[in-house]
Amino acid sequence: MATIVRDARLARGWTQENLAAQSGFSRVWINRFEQTAIAEPSFSRVLTLCNILGIKLTVSYAIDPDALGRRESSLGRAKEGTVRSGEGNMGESISDTMTGDMPPTRQRKSRNAATILETLALRSKEQRSSGIGEVEGA
């Protein structure tokens, strides 16, 4: 990405100072970015540079059908075990099963969602066993 930004800047005949003035970033930051000295620049900064320089970004992805099939089947088994017994499968929660090969941020979000689902399933089971929520004469 740094090479693309540098090439687009040079194609416009701009110096790093020109790009700095247009972007609001320091010339030093732009120099370090172009030299790849910044390991992980923020996505918003990269998008800002692309917008200023007229660089069009496109994103595409593909999902491996085999990997998707494995995830769905293991998720299904985990959900069945939790809903039926109110417990995880041999100590493994839905969140552990779901998130094995996800990026870390998505793992946290998925684990949080799975924890909420597990809690609701346990509460529902407890309410059924204690008679809470039952209608008299039903």
PDB file of C-alpha atoms in Angstrom:
ATOM      1  CA  MET A   1       0.000   0.000   0.000  1.00  0.00           C
ATOM      2  CA  ALA A   2       2.883   2.334   0.774  1.00  0.00           C
ATOM      3  CA  THR A   3       4.257   1.905  -2.745  1.00  0.00           C
ATOM      4  CA  ILE A   4       0.868   2.657  -4.287  1.00  0.00           C
ATOM      5  CA  VAL A   5       0.517   5.838  -2.212  1.00  0.00           C
ATOM      6  CA  ARG A   6       4.034   6.960  -3.104  1.00  0.00           C
ATOM      7  CA  ASP A   7       3.500   6.264  -6.824  1.00  0.00           C
ATOM      8  CA  ALA A   8       0.162   8.121  -6.838  1.00  0.00           C
ATOM      9  CA  ARG A   9       1.726  11.080  -5.017  1.00  0.00           C
ATOM     10  CA  LEU A  10       4.608  11.226  -7.490  1.00  0.00           C
ATOM     11  CA  ALA A  11       2.244  10.873 -10.470  1.00  0.00           C
ATOM     12  CA  ARG A  12       0.493  14.040  -9.268  1.00  0.00           C
ATOM     13  CA  GLY A  13       3.851  15.770  -8.939  1.00  0.00           C
ATOM     14  CA  TRP A  14       3.328  16.255  -5.196  1.00  0.00           C
ATOM     15  CA  THR A  15       5.990  16.301  -2.541  1.00  0.00           C
ATOM     16  CA  GLN A  16       5.478  14.680   0.818  1.00  0.00           C
ATOM     17  CA  GLU A  17       4.896  18.209   2.139  1.00  0.00           C
ATOM     18  CA  ASN A  18       2.025  18.688  -0.351  1.00  0.00           C
ATOM     19  CA  LEU A  19       0.397  15.424   0.708  1.00  0.00           C
ATOM     20  CA  ALA A  20       0.913  16.312   4.368  1.00  0.00           C
ATOM     21  CA  ALA A  21      -0.842  19.652   3.855  1.00  0.00           C
ATOM     22  CA  GLN A  22      -3.765  17.976   2.062  1.00  0.00           C
ATOM     23  CA  SER A  23      -4.155  15.124   4.561  1.00  0.00           C
ATOM     24  CA  GLY A  24      -3.409  16.845   7.840  1.00  0.00           C
ATOM     25  CA  PHE A  25      -0.755  14.229   8.637  1.00  0.00           C
ATOM     26  CA  SER A  26       2.831  15.227   9.310  1.00  0.00           C
ATOM     27  CA  ARG A  27       5.429  14.991   6.570  1.00  0.00           C
ATOM     28  CA  VAL A  28       7.436  12.731   8.873  1.00  0.00           C
ATOM     29  CA  TRP A  29       4.484  10.337   9.205  1.00  0.00           C
ATOM     30  CA  ILE A  30       4.010  10.246   5.430  1.00  0.00           C
ATOM     31  CA  ASN A  31       7.721   9.606   4.929  1.00  0.00           C
ATOM     32  CA  ARG A  32       7.701   6.782   7.474  1.00  0.00           C
ATOM     33  CA  PHE A  33       4.543   5.316   5.888  1.00  0.00           C
ATOM     34  CA  GLU A  34       6.065   5.371   2.397  1.00  0.00           C
ATOM     35  CA  GLN A  35       9.242   3.750   3.722  1.00  0.00           C
ATOM     36  CA  THR A  36       7.088   1.042   5.396  1.00  0.00           C
ATOM     37  CA  ALA A  37       8.484   2.019   8.781  1.00  0.00           C
ATOM     38  CA  ILE A  38       4.932   2.092  10.159  1.00  0.00           C
ATOM     39  CA  ALA A  39       4.025  -1.557  10.574  1.00  0.00           C
ATOM     40  CA  GLU A  40       0.284  -1.149  11.049  1.00  0.00           C
ATOM     41  CA  PRO A  41      -1.063   2.245   9.968  1.00  0.00           C
ATOM     42  CA  SER A  42      -4.694   2.838  10.851  1.00  0.00           C
ATOM     43  CA  PHE A  43      -7.154   1.937   8.152  1.00  0.00           C
ATOM     44  CA  SER A  44      -8.765   5.381   8.386  1.00  0.00           C
ATOM     45  CA  ARG A  45      -5.426   7.058   7.627  1.00  0.00           C
ATOM     46  CA  VAL A  46      -4.825   4.802   4.636  1.00  0.00           C
ATOM     47  CA  LEU A  47      -8.349   5.549   3.368  1.00  0.00           C
ATOM     48  CA  THR A  48      -7.741   9.281   3.796  1.00  0.00           C
ATOM     49  CA  LEU A  49      -4.576   9.083   1.685  1.00  0.00           C
ATOM     50  CA  CYS A  50      -6.371   7.017  -0.952  1.00  0.00           C
ATOM     51  CA  ASN A  51      -9.244   9.496  -1.149  1.00  0.00           C
ATOM     52  CA  ILE A  52      -6.910  12.471  -1.496  1.00  0.00           C
ATOM     53  CA  LEU A  53      -4.793  10.769  -4.157  1.00  0.00           C
ATOM     54  CA  GLY A  54      -7.739   9.301  -6.070  1.00  0.00           C
ATOM     55  CA  ILE A  55      -6.757   5.694  -5.360  1.00  0.00           C
ATOM     56  CA  LYS A  56      -9.710   3.344  -5.698  1.00  0.00           C
ATOM     57  CA  LEU A  57      -9.671   0.413  -3.270  1.00  0.00           C
ATOM     58  CA  THR A  58     -11.673  -2.728  -3.854  1.00  0.00           C
ATOM     59  CA  VAL A  59     -12.102  -5.654  -1.529  1.00  0.00           C
ATOM     60  CA  SER A  60     -13.113  -9.176  -2.373  1.00  0.00           C
ATOM     61  CA  TYR A  61     -13.182 -12.395  -0.477  1.00  0.00           C
ATOM     62  CA  ALA A  62     -14.067 -16.019  -0.950  1.00  0.00           C
ATOM     63  CA  ILE A  63     -15.223 -18.557   1.573  1.00  0.00           C
ATOM     64  CA  ASP A  64     -13.913 -22.087   1.284  1.00  0.00           C
ATOM     65  CA  PRO A  65     -17.101 -24.207   1.141  1.00  0.00           C
ATOM     66  CA  ASP A  66     -15.338 -27.064   2.919  1.00  0.00           C
ATOM     67  CA  ALA A  67     -14.330 -24.839   5.840  1.00  0.00           C
ATOM     68  CA  LEU A  68     -17.830 -23.395   6.033  1.00  0.00           C
ATOM     69  CA  GLY A  69     -19.345 -26.878   6.182  1.00  0.00           C
ATOM     70  CA  ARG A  70     -17.066 -27.885   9.056  1.00  0.00           C
ATOM     71  CA  ARG A  71     -17.884 -24.746  11.045  1.00  0.00           C
ATOM     72  CA  GLU A  72     -21.642 -25.107  10.565  1.00  0.00           C
ATOM     73  CA  SER A  73     -21.663 -28.763  11.579  1.00  0.00           C
ATOM     74  CA  SER A  74     -19.557 -28.197  14.701  1.00  0.00           C
ATOM     75  CA  LEU A  75     -21.639 -25.151  15.637  1.00  0.00           C
ATOM     76  CA  GLY A  76     -24.818 -27.193  15.215  1.00  0.00           C
ATOM     77  CA  ARG A  77     -23.497 -29.943  17.495  1.00  0.00           C
ATOM     78  CA  ALA A  78     -22.436 -27.390  20.102  1.00  0.00           C
ATOM     79  CA  LYS A  79     -25.821 -25.663  20.084  1.00  0.00           C
ATOM     80  CA  GLU A  80     -27.672 -28.996  20.359  1.00  0.00           C
ATOM     81  CA  GLY A  81     -25.606 -30.065  23.353  1.00  0.00           C
ATOM     82  CA  THR A  82     -26.043 -26.766  25.144  1.00  0.00           C
ATOM     83  CA  VAL A  83     -29.775 -26.463  24.551  1.00  0.00           C
ATOM     84  CA  ARG A  84     -30.470 -30.068  25.551  1.00  0.00           C
ATOM     85  CA  SER A  85     -28.331 -30.276  28.651  1.00  0.00           C
ATOM     86  CA  GLY A  86     -27.813 -26.658  29.655  1.00  0.00           C
ATOM     87  CA  GLU A  87     -24.085 -27.369  29.679  1.00  0.00           C
ATOM     88  CA  GLY A  88     -21.271 -27.186  27.168  1.00  0.00           C
ATOM     89  CA  ASN A  89     -19.947 -30.266  25.406  1.00  0.00           C
ATOM     90  CA  MET A  90     -17.457 -31.852  27.812  1.00  0.00           C
ATOM     91  CA  GLY A  91     -16.355 -28.465  29.132  1.00  0.00           C
ATOM     92  CA  GLU A  92     -16.230 -26.835  25.717  1.00  0.00           C
ATOM     93  CA  SER A  93     -18.608 -23.902  25.292  1.00  0.00           C
ATOM     94  CA  ILE A  94     -20.320 -22.808  22.086  1.00  0.00           C
ATOM     95  CA  SER A  95     -17.955 -19.862  21.942  1.00  0.00           C
ATOM     96  CA  ASP A  96     -14.896 -22.138  21.947  1.00  0.00           C
ATOM     97  CA  THR A  97     -16.352 -24.239  19.156  1.00  0.00           C
ATOM     98  CA  MET A  98     -17.426 -21.250  17.054  1.00  0.00           C
ATOM     99  CA  THR A  99     -14.332 -19.126  17.191  1.00  0.00           C
ATOM    100  CA  GLY A 100     -11.417 -21.486  16.594  1.00  0.00           C
ATOM    101  CA  ASP A 101     -10.224 -19.987  13.309  1.00  0.00           C
ATOM    102  CA  MET A 102     -11.661 -16.456  13.486  1.00  0.00           C
ATOM    103  CA  PRO A 103      -9.630 -13.241  13.803  1.00  0.00           C
ATOM    104  CA  PRO A 104      -9.120 -12.208  17.488  1.00  0.00           C
ATOM    105  CA  THR A 105     -11.606  -9.290  17.439  1.00  0.00           C
ATOM    106  CA  ARG A 106     -14.312 -11.415  15.895  1.00  0.00           C
ATOM    107  CA  GLN A 107     -13.513 -14.198  18.382  1.00  0.00           C
ATOM    108  CA  ARG A 108     -14.217 -11.840  21.297  1.00  0.00           C
ATOM    109  CA  LYS A 109     -17.515 -10.668  19.807  1.00  0.00           C
ATOM    110  CA  SER A 110     -18.585 -14.219  19.010  1.00  0.00           C
ATOM    111  CA  ARG A 111     -17.618 -15.414  22.476  1.00  0.00           C
ATOM    112  CA  ASN A 112     -19.637 -12.591  24.038  1.00  0.00           C
ATOM    113  CA  ALA A 113     -22.688 -13.495  21.936  1.00  0.00           C
ATOM    114  CA  ALA A 114     -22.274 -17.192  22.693  1.00  0.00           C
ATOM    115  CA  THR A 115     -21.949 -16.471  26.420  1.00  0.00           C
ATOM    116  CA  ILE A 116     -25.225 -14.540  26.331  1.00  0.00           C
ATOM    117  CA  LEU A 117     -26.940 -17.426  24.505  1.00  0.00           C
ATOM    118  CA  GLU A 118     -25.567 -19.960  26.983  1.00  0.00           C
ATOM    119  CA  THR A 119     -26.750 -17.827  29.918  1.00  0.00           C
ATOM    120  CA  LEU A 120     -30.233 -17.515  28.429  1.00  0.00           C
ATOM    121  CA  ALA A 121     -30.402 -21.280  27.823  1.00  0.00           C
ATOM    122  CA  LEU A 122     -29.407 -21.971  31.445  1.00  0.00           C
ATOM    123  CA  ARG A 123     -31.954 -19.452  32.795  1.00  0.00           C
ATOM    124  CA  SER A 124     -34.674 -20.967  30.632  1.00  0.00           C
ATOM    125  CA  LYS A 125     -33.833 -24.448  31.924  1.00  0.00           C
ATOM    126  CA  GLU A 126     -33.816 -23.197  35.535  1.00  0.00           C
ATOM    127  CA  GLN A 127     -37.168 -21.471  35.082  1.00  0.00           C
ATOM    128  CA  ARG A 128     -38.729 -24.602  33.585  1.00  0.00           C
ATOM    129  CA  SER A 129     -37.441 -26.771  36.438  1.00  0.00           C
ATOM    130  CA  SER A 130     -38.647 -24.346  39.144  1.00  0.00           C
ATOM    131  CA  GLY A 131     -42.045 -23.747  37.557  1.00  0.00           C
ATOM    132  CA  ILE A 132     -41.472 -20.031  36.960  1.00  0.00           C
ATOM    133  CA  GLY A 133     -43.470 -18.750  34.050  1.00  0.00           C
ATOM    134  CA  GLU A 134     -45.933 -21.659  34.026  1.00  0.00           C
ATOM    135  CA  VAL A 135     -49.588 -20.769  33.669  1.00  0.00           C
ATOM    136  CA  GLU A 136     -51.972 -22.323  36.199  1.00  0.00           C
ATOM    137  CA  GLY A 137     -54.244 -24.964  34.666  1.00  0.00           C
ATOM    138  CA  ALA A 138     -52.142 -25.274  31.548  1.00  0.00           C
TER     139      ALA A 138
END
